[in-house]
């Protein structure tokens, strides 16, 4: 979105604090998340597209309880931690080019993604194997990553790929773009400026990710983990999004009324949770197109946080100016 874009409306209001969702709102790790759910879907012989669609914006614990047959409640926490470490492992995998094998196997008739995946040669694990338990676990994760990288390449946009080319100072070849896979965690537009404009005691994170994933993403993007950070594995939470519980708990920990909070969200389930909490909800079109989130109850819909300005007033309130 150009800085010269003229918006039709400008709205100004005050609040006492901000509650951020994390992934898709502060950070973008969608490629790594979808790679991890793709691997899990394949493991369970499920359709990856359906699994990805059903799991977005919800707690991994809720998703795994629904997807994994016979998973016992006492084992959920360990399974969530293992799954979220897999996401971060995908995110830390350096970008690879699949030009030689992917291009040669691409065919208009190849609509079965499982067939496409099996037709490609696996990538070489980045770390040599050894016989220590930690090394064996790393090798296992890297093997799964290598296998799934090919399968998830079609998910990545040319915009993301072109950014990688710029960072590498290498010429951008649109034909080769589809063959570069980059799953690193990125900070989203306007986020750093937004956080820097807020006093530390005025904002919190309330995410459907557990602590491993949440802290991992924030650390990878240089976002300081706030003192109030409600994650999906918080023992006080009985329900996750789309129920309002995460935002209600975050507001309570922040010492503000939920009706005096501003929620930033990107997913339908998160928007519903924010609305149900009584907060003012600003939806960002970072993971879903506007038509997918415009009829869920959000008070404002913006393309990025660049359209929102926050000022800290002398009386302690926050004044928001939203261009939309």
PDB file of C-alpha atoms in Angstrom:
ATOM      1  CA  UNK A   1       0.000   0.000   0.000  1.00  0.00           C
ATOM      2  CA  UNK A   2       1.492   3.307  -1.061  1.00  0.00           C
ATOM      3  CA  UNK A   3       2.085   5.958   1.585  1.00  0.00           C
ATOM      4  CA  UNK A   4       0.213   8.312  -0.724  1.00  0.00           C
ATOM      5  CA  UNK A   5      -3.013   6.306  -0.581  1.00  0.00           C
ATOM      6  CA  UNK A   6      -6.009   8.468   0.268  1.00  0.00           C
ATOM      7  CA  UNK A   7      -8.418   6.845   2.725  1.00  0.00           C
ATOM      8  CA  UNK A   8     -12.113   7.646   2.766  1.00  0.00           C
ATOM      9  CA  UNK A   9     -12.560   7.738   6.537  1.00  0.00           C
ATOM     10  CA  UNK A  10     -10.528   8.733   9.564  1.00  0.00           C
ATOM     11  CA  UNK A  11     -11.755   7.635  13.005  1.00  0.00           C
ATOM     12  CA  UNK A  12     -10.408   8.863  16.352  1.00  0.00           C
ATOM     13  CA  UNK A  13     -11.121   7.269  19.732  1.00  0.00           C
ATOM     14  CA  UNK A  14      -9.432   6.526  23.075  1.00  0.00           C
ATOM     15  CA  UNK A  15      -8.686   3.321  24.970  1.00  0.00           C
ATOM     16  CA  UNK A  16      -6.675   2.174  27.971  1.00  0.00           C
ATOM     17  CA  UNK A  17      -4.624  -0.637  26.430  1.00  0.00           C
ATOM     18  CA  UNK A  18      -3.895  -2.852  23.446  1.00  0.00           C
ATOM     19  CA  UNK A  19      -4.242  -6.622  23.102  1.00  0.00           C
ATOM     20  CA  UNK A  20      -2.348  -8.117  20.174  1.00  0.00           C
ATOM     21  CA  UNK A  21      -2.828 -11.462  18.569  1.00  0.00           C
ATOM     22  CA  UNK A  22       0.591 -12.712  17.465  1.00  0.00           C
ATOM     23  CA  UNK A  23       0.901 -14.762  14.290  1.00  0.00           C
ATOM     24  CA  UNK A  24      -0.646 -13.034  11.292  1.00  0.00           C
ATOM     25  CA  UNK A  25      -0.932  -9.826  13.316  1.00  0.00           C
ATOM     26  CA  UNK A  26       2.540  -9.065  14.683  1.00  0.00           C
ATOM     27  CA  UNK A  27       4.503 -11.734  12.863  1.00  0.00           C
ATOM     28  CA  UNK A  28       4.141 -13.756   9.691  1.00  0.00           C
ATOM     29  CA  UNK A  29       5.145 -17.396   9.932  1.00  0.00           C
ATOM     30  CA  UNK A  30       2.317 -18.715   7.773  1.00  0.00           C
ATOM     31  CA  UNK A  31       4.605 -20.676   5.449  1.00  0.00           C
ATOM     32  CA  UNK A  32       6.233 -22.531   8.353  1.00  0.00           C
ATOM     33  CA  UNK A  33       2.882 -23.120  10.069  1.00  0.00           C
ATOM     34  CA  UNK A  34       1.314 -24.502   6.914  1.00  0.00           C
ATOM     35  CA  UNK A  35       4.355 -26.691   6.324  1.00  0.00           C
ATOM     36  CA  UNK A  36       3.998 -28.143   9.815  1.00  0.00           C
ATOM     37  CA  UNK A  37       0.259 -28.769   9.416  1.00  0.00           C
ATOM     38  CA  UNK A  38       0.903 -30.262   5.984  1.00  0.00           C
ATOM     39  CA  UNK A  39       3.370 -32.701   7.522  1.00  0.00           C
ATOM     40  CA  UNK A  40       0.885 -33.560  10.286  1.00  0.00           C
ATOM     41  CA  UNK A  41      -1.926 -34.028   7.762  1.00  0.00           C
ATOM     42  CA  UNK A  42       0.231 -36.364   5.695  1.00  0.00           C
ATOM     43  CA  UNK A  43       1.143 -38.292   8.834  1.00  0.00           C
ATOM     44  CA  UNK A  44      -2.560 -38.747   9.613  1.00  0.00           C
ATOM     45  CA  UNK A  45      -3.547 -39.416   5.966  1.00  0.00           C
ATOM     46  CA  UNK A  46      -5.705 -36.280   5.894  1.00  0.00           C
ATOM     47  CA  UNK A  47      -6.140 -33.656   3.178  1.00  0.00           C
ATOM     48  CA  UNK A  48      -3.608 -30.869   3.947  1.00  0.00           C
ATOM     49  CA  UNK A  49      -5.731 -28.048   2.498  1.00  0.00           C
ATOM     50  CA  UNK A  50      -8.667 -28.988   4.738  1.00  0.00           C
ATOM     51  CA  UNK A  51      -6.460 -29.299   7.827  1.00  0.00           C
ATOM     52  CA  UNK A  52      -4.832 -25.922   7.221  1.00  0.00           C
ATOM     53  CA  UNK A  53      -8.205 -24.261   6.695  1.00  0.00           C
ATOM     54  CA  UNK A  54      -9.667 -25.790   9.876  1.00  0.00           C
ATOM     55  CA  UNK A  55      -6.722 -25.042  12.162  1.00  0.00           C
ATOM     56  CA  UNK A  56      -6.004 -21.382  11.382  1.00  0.00           C
ATOM     57  CA  UNK A  57      -6.309 -19.064  14.384  1.00  0.00           C
ATOM     58  CA  UNK A  58      -7.105 -21.843  16.849  1.00  0.00           C
ATOM     59  CA  UNK A  59      -5.009 -23.418  19.602  1.00  0.00           C
ATOM     60  CA  UNK A  60      -2.796 -26.278  18.508  1.00  0.00           C
ATOM     61  CA  UNK A  61      -4.071 -28.231  21.506  1.00  0.00           C
ATOM     62  CA  UNK A  62      -7.683 -27.947  20.274  1.00  0.00           C
ATOM     63  CA  UNK A  63      -6.641 -28.842  16.745  1.00  0.00           C
ATOM     64  CA  UNK A  64      -4.555 -31.845  17.769  1.00  0.00           C
ATOM     65  CA  UNK A  65      -7.300 -33.167  20.062  1.00  0.00           C
ATOM     66  CA  UNK A  66      -9.672 -33.128  17.096  1.00  0.00           C
ATOM     67  CA  UNK A  67      -7.222 -34.487  14.525  1.00  0.00           C
ATOM     68  CA  UNK A  68      -5.171 -37.141  16.324  1.00  0.00           C
ATOM     69  CA  UNK A  69      -7.116 -40.332  17.058  1.00  0.00           C
ATOM     70  CA  UNK A  70      -6.818 -41.516  20.639  1.00  0.00           C
ATOM     71  CA  UNK A  71      -4.731 -38.555  21.832  1.00  0.00           C
ATOM     72  CA  UNK A  72      -5.117 -38.441  25.599  1.00  0.00           C
ATOM     73  CA  UNK A  73      -5.447 -35.127  27.437  1.00  0.00           C
ATOM     74  CA  UNK A  74      -2.402 -35.806  29.577  1.00  0.00           C
ATOM     75  CA  UNK A  75      -0.285 -36.091  26.425  1.00  0.00           C
ATOM     76  CA  UNK A  76      -1.565 -32.945  24.686  1.00  0.00           C
ATOM     77  CA  UNK A  77       0.960 -30.518  26.187  1.00  0.00           C
ATOM     78  CA  UNK A  78       3.909 -32.637  25.064  1.00  0.00           C
ATOM     79  CA  UNK A  79       2.425 -33.043  21.567  1.00  0.00           C
ATOM     80  CA  UNK A  80       1.847 -29.290  21.267  1.00  0.00           C
ATOM     81  CA  UNK A  81       5.432 -28.531  22.263  1.00  0.00           C
ATOM     82  CA  UNK A  82       6.738 -31.048  19.737  1.00  0.00           C
ATOM     83  CA  UNK A  83       4.507 -29.621  17.004  1.00  0.00           C
ATOM     84  CA  UNK A  84       5.493 -26.018  17.706  1.00  0.00           C
ATOM     85  CA  UNK A  85       9.189 -26.907  17.695  1.00  0.00           C
ATOM     86  CA  UNK A  86       8.568 -28.333  14.237  1.00  0.00           C
ATOM     87  CA  UNK A  87       7.113 -24.981  13.103  1.00  0.00           C
ATOM     88  CA  UNK A  88      10.183 -23.139  14.360  1.00  0.00           C
ATOM     89  CA  UNK A  89      12.462 -25.702  12.715  1.00  0.00           C
ATOM     90  CA  UNK A  90      10.732 -25.045   9.388  1.00  0.00           C
ATOM     91  CA  UNK A  91      11.091 -21.289   9.980  1.00  0.00           C
ATOM     92  CA  UNK A  92      14.818 -21.656  10.598  1.00  0.00           C
ATOM     93  CA  UNK A  93      15.431 -23.649   7.424  1.00  0.00           C
ATOM     94  CA  UNK A  94      17.439 -21.487   4.971  1.00  0.00           C
ATOM     95  CA  UNK A  95      15.695 -20.646   1.678  1.00  0.00           C
ATOM     96  CA  UNK A  96      16.317 -23.244  -1.008  1.00  0.00           C
ATOM     97  CA  UNK A  97      15.967 -23.192  -4.765  1.00  0.00           C
ATOM     98  CA  UNK A  98      14.208 -26.163  -6.340  1.00  0.00           C
ATOM     99  CA  UNK A  99      14.889 -25.038  -9.907  1.00  0.00           C
ATOM    100  CA  UNK A 100      16.513 -28.260 -11.153  1.00  0.00           C
ATOM    101  CA  UNK A 101      13.966 -30.759  -9.893  1.00  0.00           C
ATOM    102  CA  UNK A 102      10.798 -28.726  -9.437  1.00  0.00           C
ATOM    103  CA  UNK A 103      10.811 -27.168 -12.891  1.00  0.00           C
ATOM    104  CA  UNK A 104      11.468 -30.461 -14.620  1.00  0.00           C
ATOM    105  CA  UNK A 105       8.565 -32.130 -12.844  1.00  0.00           C
ATOM    106  CA  UNK A 106       6.029 -29.340 -13.189  1.00  0.00           C
ATOM    107  CA  UNK A 107       3.105 -30.322 -15.388  1.00  0.00           C
ATOM    108  CA  UNK A 108      -0.395 -28.905 -15.935  1.00  0.00           C
ATOM    109  CA  UNK A 109      -1.790 -32.365 -15.356  1.00  0.00           C
ATOM    110  CA  UNK A 110      -0.001 -32.761 -12.026  1.00  0.00           C
ATOM    111  CA  UNK A 111      -2.865 -31.671  -9.811  1.00  0.00           C
ATOM    112  CA  UNK A 112      -2.262 -34.225  -7.066  1.00  0.00           C
ATOM    113  CA  UNK A 113       0.080 -32.462  -4.641  1.00  0.00           C
ATOM    114  CA  UNK A 114       1.126 -35.718  -3.000  1.00  0.00           C
ATOM    115  CA  UNK A 115       2.285 -36.949  -6.406  1.00  0.00           C
ATOM    116  CA  UNK A 116       4.216 -33.698  -6.939  1.00  0.00           C
ATOM    117  CA  UNK A 117       5.886 -34.034  -3.563  1.00  0.00           C
ATOM    118  CA  UNK A 118       6.978 -37.642  -4.154  1.00  0.00           C
ATOM    119  CA  UNK A 119       8.341 -36.775  -7.597  1.00  0.00           C
ATOM    120  CA  UNK A 120      10.926 -34.375  -6.184  1.00  0.00           C
ATOM    121  CA  UNK A 121      14.298 -35.275  -4.783  1.00  0.00           C
ATOM    122  CA  UNK A 122      14.624 -34.583  -1.022  1.00  0.00           C
ATOM    123  CA  UNK A 123      16.868 -31.813   0.224  1.00  0.00           C
ATOM    124  CA  UNK A 124      20.021 -32.699   2.110  1.00  0.00           C
ATOM    125  CA  UNK A 125      19.705 -32.178   5.891  1.00  0.00           C
ATOM    126  CA  UNK A 126      21.595 -29.061   6.984  1.00  0.00           C
ATOM    127  CA  UNK A 127      23.277 -30.749   9.966  1.00  0.00           C
ATOM    128  CA  UNK A 128      25.331 -33.947   9.754  1.00  0.00           C
ATOM    129  CA  UNK A 129      23.837 -36.830  11.684  1.00  0.00           C
ATOM    130  CA  UNK A 130      25.365 -38.268  14.822  1.00  0.00           C
ATOM    131  CA  UNK A 131      24.258 -40.847  17.334  1.00  0.00           C
ATOM    132  CA  UNK A 132      23.367 -38.521  20.220  1.00  0.00           C
ATOM    133  CA  UNK A 133      19.651 -38.290  21.114  1.00  0.00           C
ATOM    134  CA  UNK A 134      19.517 -34.536  20.409  1.00  0.00           C
ATOM    135  CA  UNK A 135      21.244 -34.985  17.069  1.00  0.00           C
ATOM    136  CA  UNK A 136      18.910 -37.808  16.101  1.00  0.00           C
ATOM    137  CA  UNK A 137      15.891 -35.645  16.945  1.00  0.00           C
ATOM    138  CA  UNK A 138      17.298 -32.761  14.885  1.00  0.00           C
ATOM    139  CA  UNK A 139      17.983 -35.083  11.971  1.00  0.00           C
ATOM    140  CA  UNK A 140      14.425 -36.441  12.152  1.00  0.00           C
ATOM    141  CA  UNK A 141      12.957 -32.929  12.108  1.00  0.00           C
ATOM    142  CA  UNK A 142      15.243 -31.869   9.255  1.00  0.00           C
ATOM    143  CA  UNK A 143      14.247 -34.943   7.285  1.00  0.00           C
ATOM    144  CA  UNK A 144      10.566 -34.055   7.682  1.00  0.00           C
ATOM    145  CA  UNK A 145      11.345 -30.467   6.698  1.00  0.00           C
ATOM    146  CA  UNK A 146      13.222 -31.548   3.591  1.00  0.00           C
ATOM    147  CA  UNK A 147      10.352 -33.777   2.548  1.00  0.00           C
ATOM    148  CA  UNK A 148       7.709 -31.123   3.100  1.00  0.00           C
ATOM    149  CA  UNK A 149       9.575 -28.136   1.612  1.00  0.00           C
ATOM    150  CA  UNK A 150       8.690 -29.309  -1.881  1.00  0.00           C
ATOM    151  CA  UNK A 151       5.066 -29.782  -0.922  1.00  0.00           C
ATOM    152  CA  UNK A 152       4.642 -26.270   0.479  1.00  0.00           C
ATOM    153  CA  UNK A 153       6.431 -24.280  -2.209  1.00  0.00           C
ATOM    154  CA  UNK A 154       3.215 -23.484  -4.031  1.00  0.00           C
ATOM    155  CA  UNK A 155       1.969 -21.594  -0.945  1.00  0.00           C
ATOM    156  CA  UNK A 156       4.515 -18.800  -1.137  1.00  0.00           C
ATOM    157  CA  UNK A 157       3.704 -15.556  -2.900  1.00  0.00           C
ATOM    158  CA  UNK A 158       5.948 -13.789  -5.421  1.00  0.00           C
ATOM    159  CA  UNK A 159       5.960 -10.789  -3.078  1.00  0.00           C
ATOM    160  CA  UNK A 160       7.697 -12.787  -0.368  1.00  0.00           C
ATOM    161  CA  UNK A 161      10.100 -14.282  -2.887  1.00  0.00           C
ATOM    162  CA  UNK A 162      11.053 -10.908  -4.362  1.00  0.00           C
ATOM    163  CA  UNK A 163      11.851  -9.634  -0.855  1.00  0.00           C
ATOM    164  CA  UNK A 164      14.253 -12.536  -0.403  1.00  0.00           C
ATOM    165  CA  UNK A 165      15.975 -11.664  -3.679  1.00  0.00           C
ATOM    166  CA  UNK A 166      16.410  -8.049  -2.592  1.00  0.00           C
ATOM    167  CA  UNK A 167      17.885  -9.062   0.767  1.00  0.00           C
ATOM    168  CA  UNK A 168      20.326 -11.372  -0.997  1.00  0.00           C
ATOM    169  CA  UNK A 169      21.233  -8.567  -3.444  1.00  0.00           C
ATOM    170  CA  UNK A 170      20.658 -11.007  -6.293  1.00  0.00           C
ATOM    171  CA  UNK A 171      18.585 -10.285  -9.412  1.00  0.00           C
ATOM    172  CA  UNK A 172      14.952 -11.320  -9.146  1.00  0.00           C
ATOM    173  CA  UNK A 173      13.934 -13.857 -11.759  1.00  0.00           C
ATOM    174  CA  UNK A 174      10.150 -14.236 -11.765  1.00  0.00           C
ATOM    175  CA  UNK A 175      10.394 -17.612 -13.492  1.00  0.00           C
ATOM    176  CA  UNK A 176      12.639 -18.945 -10.724  1.00  0.00           C
ATOM    177  CA  UNK A 177      10.625 -17.328  -7.915  1.00  0.00           C
ATOM    178  CA  UNK A 178       8.229 -20.225  -7.582  1.00  0.00           C
ATOM    179  CA  UNK A 179      11.149 -22.529  -6.872  1.00  0.00           C
ATOM    180  CA  UNK A 180      12.527 -20.595  -3.888  1.00  0.00           C
ATOM    181  CA  UNK A 181      11.171 -21.637  -0.517  1.00  0.00           C
ATOM    182  CA  UNK A 182      11.532 -19.222   2.396  1.00  0.00           C
ATOM    183  CA  UNK A 183       9.697 -19.975   5.637  1.00  0.00           C
ATOM    184  CA  UNK A 184      11.421 -17.524   7.958  1.00  0.00           C
ATOM    185  CA  UNK A 185       9.391 -15.585  10.523  1.00  0.00           C
ATOM    186  CA  UNK A 186       8.926 -11.932   9.555  1.00  0.00           C
ATOM    187  CA  UNK A 187       7.630  -8.866  11.364  1.00  0.00           C
ATOM    188  CA  UNK A 188       4.608  -7.387   9.604  1.00  0.00           C
ATOM    189  CA  UNK A 189       4.347  -3.815   8.242  1.00  0.00           C
ATOM    190  CA  UNK A 190       3.713  -1.095  10.810  1.00  0.00           C
ATOM    191  CA  UNK A 191       4.190  -3.404  13.794  1.00  0.00           C
ATOM    192  CA  UNK A 192       7.505  -2.085  15.087  1.00  0.00           C
ATOM    193  CA  UNK A 193       6.342   1.519  14.859  1.00  0.00           C
ATOM    194  CA  UNK A 194       3.107   0.587  16.640  1.00  0.00           C
ATOM    195  CA  UNK A 195       4.850  -1.199  19.507  1.00  0.00           C
ATOM    196  CA  UNK A 196       7.444   1.555  19.870  1.00  0.00           C
ATOM    197  CA  UNK A 197       4.634   4.091  20.285  1.00  0.00           C
ATOM    198  CA  UNK A 198       3.112   2.180  23.221  1.00  0.00           C
ATOM    199  CA  UNK A 199       4.262   2.327  26.852  1.00  0.00           C
ATOM    200  CA  UNK A 200       5.322  -1.141  28.017  1.00  0.00           C
ATOM    201  CA  UNK A 201       2.516  -1.406  30.571  1.00  0.00           C
ATOM    202  CA  UNK A 202      -0.138  -0.566  27.971  1.00  0.00           C
ATOM    203  CA  UNK A 203      -0.072  -3.638  25.745  1.00  0.00           C
ATOM    204  CA  UNK A 204      -0.202  -7.427  25.895  1.00  0.00           C
ATOM    205  CA  UNK A 205      -0.161 -10.448  23.608  1.00  0.00           C
ATOM    206  CA  UNK A 206      -2.985 -12.987  23.596  1.00  0.00           C
ATOM    207  CA  UNK A 207      -2.255 -15.780  21.153  1.00  0.00           C
ATOM    208  CA  UNK A 208      -3.501 -19.203  20.134  1.00  0.00           C
ATOM    209  CA  UNK A 209       0.127 -20.339  20.084  1.00  0.00           C
ATOM    210  CA  UNK A 210       1.725 -21.993  23.090  1.00  0.00           C
ATOM    211  CA  UNK A 211       4.735 -20.469  24.857  1.00  0.00           C
ATOM    212  CA  UNK A 212       7.366 -22.266  22.746  1.00  0.00           C
ATOM    213  CA  UNK A 213       5.952 -20.967  19.485  1.00  0.00           C
ATOM    214  CA  UNK A 214       4.981 -17.495  20.727  1.00  0.00           C
ATOM    215  CA  UNK A 215       8.340 -16.684  22.307  1.00  0.00           C
ATOM    216  CA  UNK A 216      10.166 -18.266  19.377  1.00  0.00           C
ATOM    217  CA  UNK A 217       8.423 -16.061  16.816  1.00  0.00           C
ATOM    218  CA  UNK A 218       8.784 -12.861  18.834  1.00  0.00           C
ATOM    219  CA  UNK A 219      12.484 -13.499  19.460  1.00  0.00           C
ATOM    220  CA  UNK A 220      13.117 -14.210  15.771  1.00  0.00           C
ATOM    221  CA  UNK A 221      11.624 -10.842  14.763  1.00  0.00           C
ATOM    222  CA  UNK A 222      13.250  -8.782  17.508  1.00  0.00           C
ATOM    223  CA  UNK A 223       9.964  -8.036  19.288  1.00  0.00           C
ATOM    224  CA  UNK A 224      10.428  -7.839  23.067  1.00  0.00           C
ATOM    225  CA  UNK A 225       8.196 -10.340  24.833  1.00  0.00           C
ATOM    226  CA  UNK A 226       5.724  -8.216  26.819  1.00  0.00           C
ATOM    227  CA  UNK A 227       5.252  -8.719  30.546  1.00  0.00           C
ATOM    228  CA  UNK A 228       1.664  -9.778  29.874  1.00  0.00           C
ATOM    229  CA  UNK A 229       1.729 -12.601  27.350  1.00  0.00           C
ATOM    230  CA  UNK A 230      -1.222 -15.002  27.426  1.00  0.00           C
ATOM    231  CA  UNK A 231      -0.387 -18.158  25.490  1.00  0.00           C
ATOM    232  CA  UNK A 232      -2.552 -21.156  24.653  1.00  0.00           C
ATOM    233  CA  UNK A 233      -0.934 -23.329  27.332  1.00  0.00           C
ATOM    234  CA  UNK A 234      -1.774 -20.895  30.163  1.00  0.00           C
ATOM    235  CA  UNK A 235      -3.284 -23.095  32.874  1.00  0.00           C
ATOM    236  CA  UNK A 236      -5.917 -20.437  33.634  1.00  0.00           C
ATOM    237  CA  UNK A 237      -7.457 -20.715  30.169  1.00  0.00           C
ATOM    238  CA  UNK A 238     -10.394 -23.067  29.842  1.00  0.00           C
ATOM    239  CA  UNK A 239     -11.207 -22.110  26.247  1.00  0.00           C
ATOM    240  CA  UNK A 240      -9.301 -20.694  23.327  1.00  0.00           C
ATOM    241  CA  UNK A 241     -10.389 -18.518  20.423  1.00  0.00           C
ATOM    242  CA  UNK A 242     -13.061 -18.032  19.050  1.00  0.00           C
ATOM    243  CA  UNK A 243     -14.110 -17.756  22.703  1.00  0.00           C
ATOM    244  CA  UNK A 244     -13.100 -14.442  24.321  1.00  0.00           C
ATOM    245  CA  UNK A 245     -11.178 -16.026  27.217  1.00  0.00           C
ATOM    246  CA  UNK A 246      -7.620 -15.193  26.003  1.00  0.00           C
ATOM    247  CA  UNK A 247      -8.445 -11.509  25.575  1.00  0.00           C
ATOM    248  CA  UNK A 248     -10.397 -11.319  28.829  1.00  0.00           C
ATOM    249  CA  UNK A 249      -7.466 -12.823  30.715  1.00  0.00           C
ATOM    250  CA  UNK A 250      -4.944 -10.531  28.995  1.00  0.00           C
ATOM    251  CA  UNK A 251      -7.045  -7.447  29.823  1.00  0.00           C
ATOM    252  CA  UNK A 252      -7.319  -8.564  33.449  1.00  0.00           C
ATOM    253  CA  UNK A 253      -3.553  -9.109  33.696  1.00  0.00           C
ATOM    254  CA  UNK A 254      -3.007  -5.694  32.142  1.00  0.00           C
ATOM    255  CA  UNK A 255      -5.357  -4.146  34.709  1.00  0.00           C
ATOM    256  CA  UNK A 256      -7.870  -2.712  32.242  1.00  0.00           C
ATOM    257  CA  UNK A 257     -11.514  -3.346  31.433  1.00  0.00           C
ATOM    258  CA  UNK A 258     -11.887  -5.371  28.212  1.00  0.00           C
ATOM    259  CA  UNK A 259     -14.340  -2.772  26.938  1.00  0.00           C
ATOM    260  CA  UNK A 260     -11.525  -0.222  27.161  1.00  0.00           C
ATOM    261  CA  UNK A 261      -9.118  -2.371  25.162  1.00  0.00           C
ATOM    262  CA  UNK A 262      -8.239  -2.409  21.483  1.00  0.00           C
ATOM    263  CA  UNK A 263      -7.736  -5.839  19.948  1.00  0.00           C
ATOM    264  CA  UNK A 264      -5.639  -6.343  16.809  1.00  0.00           C
ATOM    265  CA  UNK A 265      -6.494  -9.566  14.995  1.00  0.00           C
ATOM    266  CA  UNK A 266      -6.175 -11.183  11.573  1.00  0.00           C
ATOM    267  CA  UNK A 267      -8.156 -14.444  11.651  1.00  0.00           C
ATOM    268  CA  UNK A 268     -11.927 -14.995  11.716  1.00  0.00           C
ATOM    269  CA  UNK A 269     -11.736 -16.959  14.980  1.00  0.00           C
ATOM    270  CA  UNK A 270      -9.603 -14.269  16.600  1.00  0.00           C
ATOM    271  CA  UNK A 271     -11.867 -11.472  15.428  1.00  0.00           C
ATOM    272  CA  UNK A 272     -14.865 -13.296  16.878  1.00  0.00           C
ATOM    273  CA  UNK A 273     -13.013 -13.684  20.182  1.00  0.00           C
ATOM    274  CA  UNK A 274     -12.156  -9.987  20.268  1.00  0.00           C
ATOM    275  CA  UNK A 275     -15.708  -8.923  19.502  1.00  0.00           C
ATOM    276  CA  UNK A 276     -17.076 -11.294  22.157  1.00  0.00           C
ATOM    277  CA  UNK A 277     -14.726  -9.773  24.743  1.00  0.00           C
ATOM    278  CA  UNK A 278     -16.323  -6.357  24.274  1.00  0.00           C
ATOM    279  CA  UNK A 279     -13.130  -4.729  22.993  1.00  0.00           C
ATOM    280  CA  UNK A 280     -12.769  -2.444  19.995  1.00  0.00           C
ATOM    281  CA  UNK A 281     -11.473  -4.761  17.267  1.00  0.00           C
ATOM    282  CA  UNK A 282      -9.151  -3.695  14.446  1.00  0.00           C
ATOM    283  CA  UNK A 283      -8.812  -6.443  11.846  1.00  0.00           C
ATOM    284  CA  UNK A 284      -5.740  -6.502   9.608  1.00  0.00           C
ATOM    285  CA  UNK A 285      -5.840  -8.066   6.140  1.00  0.00           C
ATOM    286  CA  UNK A 286      -2.504  -9.830   6.539  1.00  0.00           C
ATOM    287  CA  UNK A 287      -3.605 -13.468   6.337  1.00  0.00           C
ATOM    288  CA  UNK A 288      -7.116 -13.204   4.910  1.00  0.00           C
ATOM    289  CA  UNK A 289      -8.621 -11.086   2.168  1.00  0.00           C
ATOM    290  CA  UNK A 290     -11.041  -8.389   3.229  1.00  0.00           C
ATOM    291  CA  UNK A 291     -14.106 -10.305   2.034  1.00  0.00           C
ATOM    292  CA  UNK A 292     -13.228 -13.165   4.414  1.00  0.00           C
ATOM    293  CA  UNK A 293     -13.208 -11.006   7.539  1.00  0.00           C
ATOM    294  CA  UNK A 294     -15.463  -8.025   6.855  1.00  0.00           C
ATOM    295  CA  UNK A 295     -18.735  -9.491   8.168  1.00  0.00           C
ATOM    296  CA  UNK A 296     -17.546 -10.880  11.507  1.00  0.00           C
ATOM    297  CA  UNK A 297     -18.018  -7.769  13.615  1.00  0.00           C
ATOM    298  CA  UNK A 298     -14.647  -5.994  13.552  1.00  0.00           C
ATOM    299  CA  UNK A 299     -15.045  -2.267  14.160  1.00  0.00           C
ATOM    300  CA  UNK A 300     -12.309  -1.370  11.679  1.00  0.00           C
ATOM    301  CA  UNK A 301     -10.560  -3.231   8.869  1.00  0.00           C
ATOM    302  CA  UNK A 302      -7.144  -2.080   7.669  1.00  0.00           C
ATOM    303  CA  UNK A 303      -4.604  -3.477   5.252  1.00  0.00           C
ATOM    304  CA  UNK A 304      -1.705  -3.078   7.695  1.00  0.00           C
ATOM    305  CA  UNK A 305      -0.940  -1.402  11.021  1.00  0.00           C
ATOM    306  CA  UNK A 306       0.571   1.489   9.080  1.00  0.00           C
ATOM    307  CA  UNK A 307      -3.002   2.807   8.907  1.00  0.00           C
ATOM    308  CA  UNK A 308      -3.228   3.109  12.706  1.00  0.00           C
ATOM    309  CA  UNK A 309      -1.556   5.834  14.759  1.00  0.00           C
ATOM    310  CA  UNK A 310      -1.398   5.800  18.575  1.00  0.00           C
ATOM    311  CA  UNK A 311      -0.607   8.687  20.941  1.00  0.00           C
ATOM    312  CA  UNK A 312      -0.077   8.397  24.692  1.00  0.00           C
ATOM    313  CA  UNK A 313      -2.050  11.199  26.356  1.00  0.00           C
ATOM    314  CA  UNK A 314      -1.132  12.965  29.597  1.00  0.00           C
ATOM    315  CA  UNK A 315      -4.063  11.395  31.448  1.00  0.00           C
ATOM    316  CA  UNK A 316      -2.764   7.900  30.593  1.00  0.00           C
ATOM    317  CA  UNK A 317      -5.229   7.141  27.833  1.00  0.00           C
ATOM    318  CA  UNK A 318      -4.244   6.057  24.339  1.00  0.00           C
ATOM    319  CA  UNK A 319      -5.652   8.025  21.416  1.00  0.00           C
ATOM    320  CA  UNK A 320      -6.087   6.024  18.220  1.00  0.00           C
ATOM    321  CA  UNK A 321      -6.370   7.489  14.733  1.00  0.00           C
ATOM    322  CA  UNK A 322      -7.458   4.894  12.166  1.00  0.00           C
ATOM    323  CA  UNK A 323      -7.395   5.654   8.446  1.00  0.00           C
ATOM    324  CA  UNK A 324      -9.720   3.275   6.625  1.00  0.00           C
TER     325      UNK A 324
END
